[in-house]
PDB file of C-alpha atoms in Angstrom:
ATOM      1  CA  MET A   1      -0.367   0.359  -0.180  1.00 90.00           C
ATOM      2  CA  LEU A   2       1.080   3.090  -0.760  1.00 97.00           C
ATOM      3  CA  GLN A   3       1.951   5.937   1.589  1.00 97.00           C
ATOM      4  CA  HIS A   4       1.498   9.876   1.113  1.00 98.00           C
ATOM      5  CA  LEU A   5       4.890  11.524   2.756  1.00 98.00           C
ATOM      6  CA  ALA A   6       4.648  15.080   1.141  1.00 98.00           C
ATOM      7  CA  GLY A   7       3.694  17.054  -1.904  1.00 98.00           C
ATOM      8  CA  ARG A   8       3.617  14.657  -5.136  1.00 98.00           C
ATOM      9  CA  VAL A   9       5.678  12.341  -3.431  1.00 98.00           C
ATOM     10  CA  TRP A  10       4.044   8.368  -1.818  1.00 98.00           C
ATOM     11  CA  LEU A  11       6.256   5.676  -1.073  1.00 98.00           C
ATOM     12  CA  TYR A  12       5.129   2.098  -1.510  1.00 98.00           C
ATOM     13  CA  PRO A  13       7.533   1.023   1.874  1.00 98.00           C
ATOM     14  CA  HIS A  14      11.105  -1.389   2.623  1.00 97.00           C
ATOM     15  CA  ASP A  15      10.336  -4.459   3.597  1.00 96.00           C
ATOM     16  CA  PRO A  16      11.576  -4.252   7.813  1.00 94.00           C
ATOM     17  CA  ASP A  17      13.050  -7.937   6.651  1.00 94.00           C
ATOM     18  CA  PRO A  18      16.697  -7.464   5.959  1.00 91.00           C
ATOM     19  CA  ASP A  19      16.781 -10.692   4.532  1.00 91.00           C
ATOM     20  CA  ALA A  20      14.438  -9.923   1.583  1.00 94.00           C
ATOM     21  CA  ILE A  21      17.221  -7.025   0.163  1.00 96.00           C
ATOM     22  CA  ARG A  22      13.265  -5.390  -0.753  1.00 97.00           C
ATOM     23  CA  PRO A  23      13.401  -0.967  -0.830  1.00 98.00           C
ATOM     24  CA  SER A  24      11.427   1.587  -1.035  1.00 98.00           C
ATOM     25  CA  VAL A  25       9.609   2.783  -4.277  1.00 98.00           C
ATOM     26  CA  ALA A  26       8.861   6.128  -4.478  1.00 98.00           C
ATOM     27  CA  VAL A  27       5.557   7.228  -7.234  1.00 98.00           C
ATOM     28  CA  ILE A  28       5.745  10.963  -8.253  1.00 98.00           C
ATOM     29  CA  ALA A  29       2.662  11.737  -9.083  1.00 98.00           C
ATOM     30  CA  ASP A  30       1.924  13.711 -11.706  1.00 97.00           C
ATOM     31  CA  ASP A  31      -1.234  14.829 -14.294  1.00 96.00           C
ATOM     32  CA  ARG A  32       1.578  15.306 -16.952  1.00 96.00           C
ATOM     33  CA  GLY A  33       3.043  11.599 -15.528  1.00 97.00           C
ATOM     34  CA  SER A  34       4.146   9.845 -12.951  1.00 98.00           C
ATOM     35  CA  VAL A  35       7.763   9.376 -11.958  1.00 98.00           C
ATOM     36  CA  LEU A  36       9.118   6.099 -10.525  1.00 98.00           C
ATOM     37  CA  VAL A  37      11.850   6.129  -8.296  1.00 98.00           C
ATOM     38  CA  ASP A  38      13.469   2.694  -8.381  1.00 98.00           C
ATOM     39  CA  ALA A  39      12.378  -0.592 -10.196  1.00 98.00           C
ATOM     40  CA  GLY A  40      11.679  -2.161  -7.623  1.00 98.00           C
ATOM     41  CA  ASN A  41      13.233  -5.850  -6.318  1.00 98.00           C
ATOM     42  CA  SER A  42      11.928  -8.212  -9.495  1.00 98.00           C
ATOM     43  CA  PRO A  43       8.698  -8.108 -11.510  1.00 97.00           C
ATOM     44  CA  GLU A  44       6.903  -9.785  -8.597  1.00 97.00           C
ATOM     45  CA  HIS A  45       7.813  -6.814  -6.624  1.00 98.00           C
ATOM     46  CA  ALA A  46       7.129  -4.040  -9.537  1.00 98.00           C
ATOM     47  CA  GLN A  47       3.285  -5.471 -10.078  1.00 97.00           C
ATOM     48  CA  ALA A  48       2.498  -5.343  -5.869  1.00 98.00           C
ATOM     49  CA  ILE A  49       3.793  -1.301  -6.830  1.00 98.00           C
ATOM     50  CA  ARG A  50       1.817  -1.192  -9.357  1.00 97.00           C
ATOM     51  CA  THR A  51      -1.054  -2.659  -8.311  1.00 97.00           C
ATOM     52  CA  ALA A  52      -0.727   0.452  -5.040  1.00 98.00           C
ATOM     53  CA  ILE A  53      -0.385   3.051  -7.966  1.00 98.00           C
ATOM     54  CA  ALA A  54      -3.283   2.185  -9.364  1.00 97.00           C
ATOM     55  CA  ALA A  55      -5.380   1.184  -5.892  1.00 97.00           C
ATOM     56  CA  ALA A  56      -4.644   4.432  -5.434  1.00 97.00           C
ATOM     57  CA  GLY A  57      -6.128   6.539  -8.028  1.00 97.00           C
ATOM     58  CA  LEU A  58      -2.615   7.681  -8.933  1.00 98.00           C
ATOM     59  CA  PRO A  59      -1.233   8.350 -12.570  1.00 98.00           C
ATOM     60  CA  ALA A  60       0.319   5.903 -14.446  1.00 97.00           C
ATOM     61  CA  PRO A  61       4.345   6.097 -14.277  1.00 98.00           C
ATOM     62  CA  ARG A  62       5.401   7.926 -17.161  1.00 98.00           C
ATOM     63  CA  TRP A  63       9.751   7.971 -15.653  1.00 98.00           C
ATOM     64  CA  LEU A  64      11.801   5.206 -14.255  1.00 98.00           C
ATOM     65  CA  VAL A  65      14.750   6.616 -12.371  1.00 98.00           C
ATOM     66  CA  TYR A  66      17.455   4.310 -11.018  1.00 99.00           C
ATOM     67  CA  THR A  67      18.759   5.534  -8.071  1.00 98.00           C
ATOM     68  CA  HIS A  68      21.799   3.263  -8.692  1.00 98.00           C
ATOM     69  CA  HIS A  69      22.234  -0.785 -10.908  1.00 98.00           C
ATOM     70  CA  HIS A  70      22.846  -2.132  -7.788  1.00 98.00           C
ATOM     71  CA  TRP A  71      19.730  -5.697  -8.689  1.00 98.00           C
ATOM     72  CA  ASP A  72      17.496  -4.675  -5.383  1.00 98.00           C
ATOM     73  CA  HIS A  73      17.147  -1.712  -7.579  1.00 98.00           C
ATOM     74  CA  THR A  74      16.790  -2.382 -11.623  1.00 98.00           C
ATOM     75  CA  TRP A  75      15.440  -5.922 -11.342  1.00 98.00           C
ATOM     76  CA  GLY A  76      11.797  -5.090 -11.851  1.00 98.00           C
ATOM     77  CA  ALA A  77      11.871  -2.892 -14.545  1.00 98.00           C
ATOM     78  CA  SER A  78      11.079  -4.832 -17.062  1.00 96.00           C
ATOM     79  CA  ALA A  79       7.554  -5.326 -15.197  1.00 96.00           C
ATOM     80  CA  TRP A  80       7.243  -1.686 -16.164  1.00 96.00           C
ATOM     81  CA  ASP A  81       5.413  -1.484 -19.104  1.00 89.00           C
ATOM     82  CA  ASP A  82       5.695   2.021 -21.539  1.00 92.00           C
ATOM     83  CA  VAL A  83       8.378   3.988 -19.411  1.00 98.00           C
ATOM     84  CA  THR A  84      11.117   5.818 -19.964  1.00 98.00           C
ATOM     85  CA  VAL A  85      14.455   4.434 -17.631  1.00 98.00           C
ATOM     86  CA  ILE A  86      16.419   6.963 -17.061  1.00 98.00           C
ATOM     87  CA  ALA A  87      19.719   6.268 -15.387  1.00 98.00           C
ATOM     88  CA  HIS A  88      23.730   7.888 -14.816  1.00 98.00           C
ATOM     89  CA  GLU A  89      25.566   7.270 -17.851  1.00 98.00           C
ATOM     90  CA  SER A  90      27.786   5.357 -15.378  1.00 98.00           C
ATOM     91  CA  ALA A  91      24.909   2.996 -15.213  1.00 98.00           C
ATOM     92  CA  VAL A  92      25.120   1.859 -19.049  1.00 98.00           C
ATOM     93  CA  PRO A  93      28.359  -0.787 -19.187  1.00 98.00           C
ATOM     94  CA  ILE A  94      27.170  -2.479 -15.954  1.00 98.00           C
ATOM     95  CA  LEU A  95      23.773  -2.902 -16.868  1.00 98.00           C
ATOM     96  CA  THR A  96      25.168  -4.266 -19.980  1.00 98.00           C
ATOM     97  CA  ALA A  97      27.170  -6.467 -17.831  1.00 98.00           C
ATOM     98  CA  GLU A  98      25.002  -8.045 -15.928  1.00 98.00           C
ATOM     99  CA  ALA A  99      22.593  -8.155 -18.663  1.00 98.00           C
ATOM    100  CA  ARG A 100      24.463 -11.101 -20.080  1.00 97.00           C
ATOM    101  CA  ARG A 101      24.901 -12.985 -16.934  1.00 98.00           C
ATOM    102  CA  PRO A 102      22.898 -16.270 -17.866  1.00 97.00           C
ATOM    103  CA  TRP A 103      20.184 -14.700 -14.334  1.00 98.00           C
ATOM    104  CA  SER A 104      19.143 -18.917 -13.492  1.00 98.00           C
ATOM    105  CA  HIS A 105      18.901 -20.515  -9.732  1.00 97.00           C
ATOM    106  CA  GLN A 106      21.401 -22.505 -11.092  1.00 98.00           C
ATOM    107  CA  TYR A 107      23.806 -19.282 -11.428  1.00 98.00           C
ATOM    108  CA  LEU A 108      23.533 -17.860  -8.047  1.00 98.00           C
ATOM    109  CA  HIS A 109      23.614 -21.146  -6.352  1.00 98.00           C
ATOM    110  CA  ASP A 110      27.048 -22.168  -8.592  1.00 98.00           C
ATOM    111  CA  GLU A 111      28.321 -18.099  -7.801  1.00 98.00           C
ATOM    112  CA  VAL A 112      27.194 -18.275  -3.767  1.00 98.00           C
ATOM    113  CA  GLU A 113      29.992 -21.794  -3.748  1.00 98.00           C
ATOM    114  CA  ALA A 114      33.051 -19.504  -5.851  1.00 97.00           C
ATOM    115  CA  ASN A 115      32.862 -16.865  -3.353  1.00 97.00           C
ATOM    116  CA  PRO A 116      30.315 -17.145   0.098  1.00 97.00           C
ATOM    117  CA  LYS A 117      30.331 -13.599   0.742  1.00 96.00           C
ATOM    118  CA  LEU A 118      28.090 -13.959  -2.179  1.00 97.00           C
ATOM    119  CA  GLY A 119      25.564 -15.544  -0.088  1.00 97.00           C
ATOM    120  CA  PRO A 120      23.159 -12.820   1.759  1.00 96.00           C
ATOM    121  CA  SER A 121      22.399 -10.770  -2.496  1.00 97.00           C
ATOM    122  CA  PHE A 122      22.177 -14.362  -3.976  1.00 97.00           C
ATOM    123  CA  ARG A 123      19.839 -15.752  -1.515  1.00 97.00           C
ATOM    124  CA  ALA A 124      17.548 -13.137  -2.065  1.00 97.00           C
ATOM    125  CA  ARG A 125      17.443 -12.577  -5.392  1.00 98.00           C
ATOM    126  CA  ALA A 126      16.616 -16.300  -5.488  1.00 97.00           C
ATOM    127  CA  LEU A 127      13.544 -15.301  -3.650  1.00 96.00           C
ATOM    128  CA  ALA A 128      12.571 -12.596  -5.563  1.00 97.00           C
ATOM    129  CA  VAL A 129      12.754 -13.950  -9.042  1.00 98.00           C
ATOM    130  CA  PRO A 130      11.375 -17.669  -8.315  1.00 96.00           C
ATOM    131  CA  ASP A 131      11.040 -17.636 -11.877  1.00 96.00           C
ATOM    132  CA  TRP A 132      13.242 -16.799 -13.948  1.00 97.00           C
ATOM    133  CA  THR A 133      11.127 -17.021 -17.817  1.00 94.00           C
ATOM    134  CA  GLY A 134      11.310 -13.613 -19.606  1.00 92.00           C
ATOM    135  CA  PHE A 135      12.907 -12.313 -16.782  1.00 96.00           C
ATOM    136  CA  ARG A 136      15.764  -9.546 -18.432  1.00 96.00           C
ATOM    137  CA  ILE A 137      17.160  -7.045 -17.169  1.00 98.00           C
ATOM    138  CA  VAL A 138      15.932  -3.212 -18.848  1.00 98.00           C
ATOM    139  CA  LEU A 139      19.419  -1.010 -19.618  1.00 98.00           C
ATOM    140  CA  PRO A 140      18.519   3.083 -19.697  1.00 98.00           C
ATOM    141  CA  ASP A 141      16.950   4.757 -22.522  1.00 98.00           C
ATOM    142  CA  GLU A 142      18.346   8.329 -21.659  1.00 98.00           C
ATOM    143  CA  THR A 143      21.574   9.129 -19.319  1.00 98.00           C
ATOM    144  CA  PHE A 144      22.532  12.168 -17.837  1.00 98.00           C
ATOM    145  CA  ASP A 145      25.809  13.278 -16.805  1.00 98.00           C
ATOM    146  CA  ASP A 146      25.711  14.994 -13.755  1.00 98.00           C
ATOM    147  CA  THR A 147      21.752  17.162 -13.007  1.00 98.00           C
ATOM    148  CA  LEU A 148      18.635  16.315 -15.011  1.00 98.00           C
ATOM    149  CA  THR A 149      15.454  18.180 -14.592  1.00 98.00           C
ATOM    150  CA  LEU A 150      11.773  15.604 -15.569  1.00 98.00           C
ATOM    151  CA  PRO A 151       9.475  17.589 -17.816  1.00 97.00           C
ATOM    152  CA  THR A 152       7.478  17.403 -14.098  1.00 98.00           C
ATOM    153  CA  GLY A 153      10.077  19.204 -11.920  1.00 98.00           C
ATOM    154  CA  VAL A 154      11.652  16.737 -10.185  1.00 98.00           C
ATOM    155  CA  VAL A 155      15.826  16.648 -10.126  1.00 98.00           C
ATOM    156  CA  LEU A 156      18.218  14.081 -10.606  1.00 98.00           C
ATOM    157  CA  ARG A 157      21.708  14.451  -8.723  1.00 98.00           C
ATOM    158  CA  HIS A 158      24.423  12.438  -9.498  1.00 98.00           C
ATOM    159  CA  VAL A 159      26.187  11.748  -6.289  1.00 98.00           C
ATOM    160  CA  GLY A 160      28.379   9.045  -6.401  1.00 98.00           C
ATOM    161  CA  GLY A 161      30.027   7.364  -3.256  1.00 97.00           C
ATOM    162  CA  ASN A 162      31.363   4.017  -2.012  1.00 96.00           C
ATOM    163  CA  HIS A 163      28.250   1.989  -2.298  1.00 97.00           C
ATOM    164  CA  ALA A 164      27.832   2.191  -5.663  1.00 98.00           C
ATOM    165  CA  PRO A 165      29.695   4.675  -9.102  1.00 98.00           C
ATOM    166  CA  ASP A 166      26.563   6.030 -10.567  1.00 98.00           C
ATOM    167  CA  SER A 167      24.279   6.499  -7.099  1.00 98.00           C
ATOM    168  CA  VAL A 168      21.582   9.365  -7.966  1.00 98.00           C
ATOM    169  CA  ILE A 169      19.115  11.382  -6.058  1.00 98.00           C
ATOM    170  CA  ALA A 170      15.423  12.380  -7.159  1.00 98.00           C
ATOM    171  CA  VAL A 171      14.674  15.656  -5.476  1.00 98.00           C
ATOM    172  CA  ALA A 172      10.607  16.452  -4.619  1.00 98.00           C
ATOM    173  CA  ASP A 173       8.296  18.238  -3.185  1.00 98.00           C
ATOM    174  CA  GLY A 174      11.229  18.889  -0.363  1.00 98.00           C
ATOM    175  CA  VAL A 175      12.046  15.241  -0.639  1.00 98.00           C
ATOM    176  CA  ALA A 176      15.712  13.950  -1.128  1.00 98.00           C
ATOM    177  CA  LEU A 177      14.731  10.572  -2.068  1.00 98.00           C
ATOM    178  CA  LEU A 178      18.943   8.624  -1.464  1.00 98.00           C
ATOM    179  CA  GLY A 179      18.739   5.603  -2.083  1.00 98.00           C
ATOM    180  CA  ASP A 180      21.200   3.839  -1.454  1.00 98.00           C
ATOM    181  CA  ALA A 181      23.757   6.965  -1.730  1.00 98.00           C
ATOM    182  CA  PHE A 182      25.419   7.109   1.617  1.00 98.00           C
ATOM    183  CA  TYR A 183      25.556   3.570   3.008  1.00 97.00           C
ATOM    184  CA  PRO A 184      29.140   1.541   2.590  1.00 97.00           C
ATOM    185  CA  PRO A 185      30.077  -1.100  -0.592  1.00 96.00           C
ATOM    186  CA  PRO A 186      27.742  -4.006  -1.068  1.00 94.00           C
ATOM    187  CA  TYR A 187      28.347  -6.231   1.827  1.00 91.00           C
ATOM    188  CA  HIS A 188      30.261  -8.901  -0.814  1.00 91.00           C
ATOM    189  CA  LEU A 189      32.497  -5.840  -1.180  1.00 91.00           C
ATOM    190  CA  ARG A 190      33.047  -4.391   2.299  1.00 93.00           C
ATOM    191  CA  THR A 191      36.101  -4.016   4.653  1.00 93.00           C
ATOM    192  CA  PRO A 192      36.105  -3.370   8.228  1.00 92.00           C
ATOM    193  CA  ASP A 193      36.837   0.265   8.187  1.00 93.00           C
ATOM    194  CA  ASP A 194      34.270   0.753   5.141  1.00 94.00           C
ATOM    195  CA  THR A 195      31.001   3.540   6.974  1.00 94.00           C
ATOM    196  CA  ILE A 196      28.453   5.366   5.775  1.00 95.00           C
ATOM    197  CA  ASP A 197      29.758   8.015   3.812  1.00 96.00           C
ATOM    198  CA  TYR A 198      29.696  10.843   6.318  1.00 95.00           C
ATOM    199  CA  ALA A 199      30.317  13.788   3.940  1.00 96.00           C
ATOM    200  CA  MET A 200      28.339  12.826   2.147  1.00 97.00           C
ATOM    201  CA  VAL A 201      25.717  13.091   4.699  1.00 96.00           C
ATOM    202  CA  LYS A 202      26.887  15.752   5.825  1.00 95.00           C
ATOM    203  CA  GLN A 203      26.655  17.808   2.371  1.00 96.00           C
ATOM    204  CA  LEU A 204      22.908  16.399   2.017  1.00 97.00           C
ATOM    205  CA  LEU A 205      21.619  17.305   5.618  1.00 96.00           C
ATOM    206  CA  SER A 206      23.183  21.637   4.302  1.00 96.00           C
ATOM    207  CA  GLU A 207      20.614  21.350   1.727  1.00 97.00           C
ATOM    208  CA  HIS A 208      18.123  21.310   4.302  1.00 96.00           C
ATOM    209  CA  HIS A 209      15.328  18.741   2.489  1.00 97.00           C
ATOM    210  CA  ASP A 210      11.624  18.978   4.385  1.00 97.00           C
ATOM    211  CA  TRP A 211      12.143  14.474   4.494  1.00 98.00           C
ATOM    212  CA  TYR A 212      15.405  12.573   3.575  1.00 98.00           C
ATOM    213  CA  VAL A 213      14.230   8.863   2.333  1.00 98.00           C
ATOM    214  CA  ASP A 214      17.518   5.689   2.132  1.00 98.00           C
ATOM    215  CA  ALA A 215      15.790   3.105   0.107  1.00 98.00           C
ATOM    216  CA  HIS A 216      15.980   0.805   3.292  1.00 97.00           C
ATOM    217  CA  SER A 217      15.070   2.839   5.685  1.00 96.00           C
ATOM    218  CA  ALA A 218      11.719   4.392   7.513  1.00 96.00           C
ATOM    219  CA  PRO A 219      11.656   8.317   5.574  1.00 97.00           C
ATOM    220  CA  ARG A 220      13.075  10.798   7.911  1.00 97.00           C
ATOM    221  CA  THR A 221      13.066  14.562   8.390  1.00 96.00           C
ATOM    222  CA  ARG A 222      15.376  16.866   8.376  1.00 93.00           C
ATOM    223  CA  SER A 223      15.100  17.473  12.150  1.00 92.00           C
ATOM    224  CA  ALA A 224      15.250  13.816  13.098  1.00 91.00           C
ATOM    225  CA  ALA A 225      18.270  12.743  10.606  1.00 88.00           C
ATOM    226  CA  LEU A 226      20.117  15.480  12.898  1.00 87.00           C
ATOM    227  CA  ALA A 227      18.961  14.096  15.062  1.00 85.00           C
ATOM    228  CA  GLY A 228      20.586  10.477  14.234  1.00 76.00           C
ATOM    229  CA  SER A 229      17.393   8.939  15.047  1.00 55.00           C
TER     230      SER A 229
END
């Protein structure tokens, strides 16, 4: 079920079960066509979000923004029809390589056997996609370098960071949708010295948005984010 956050911004909440790796997805509603921020972690997840958008009476998405290339933010894209997929330009070669991999339960199993650190992510992928028939990774239709303002006034900005080089944030109606931008690297690439990107957090807080939404936590007001809660 979608939750209204502020202005035109609605949120399909994240799954609090960390093993599910099912992030929140935002809908920025507009009569010119809604902007979807992230695709969901699977076609099934995307279909649930699509149903919730229709139930809320919101305009269908016209644009789909990838906050970054990781599977839990992009694997639902094949379930979204008639949208323009937008990402940072550096996501293209990464997603192109990902699209060439022979995704299946056997492939996931074999990869974890070779590198056990992939276990949490690849087990979640297996749960998210029980049937690989028709599954595909969708490459962006449009890319940008620094910033891009969509026709509905939604501003996209590349921030990069240690979690993913292509990390993008989306800003609309006082809400900053952050994806995983300030997170440390993914588990299989993380070292004991890796932490959240405090410099990025400080910069984002200095921009005085009303709401800060990362993909795997509940939304925070600026005052709550400053208090660290």
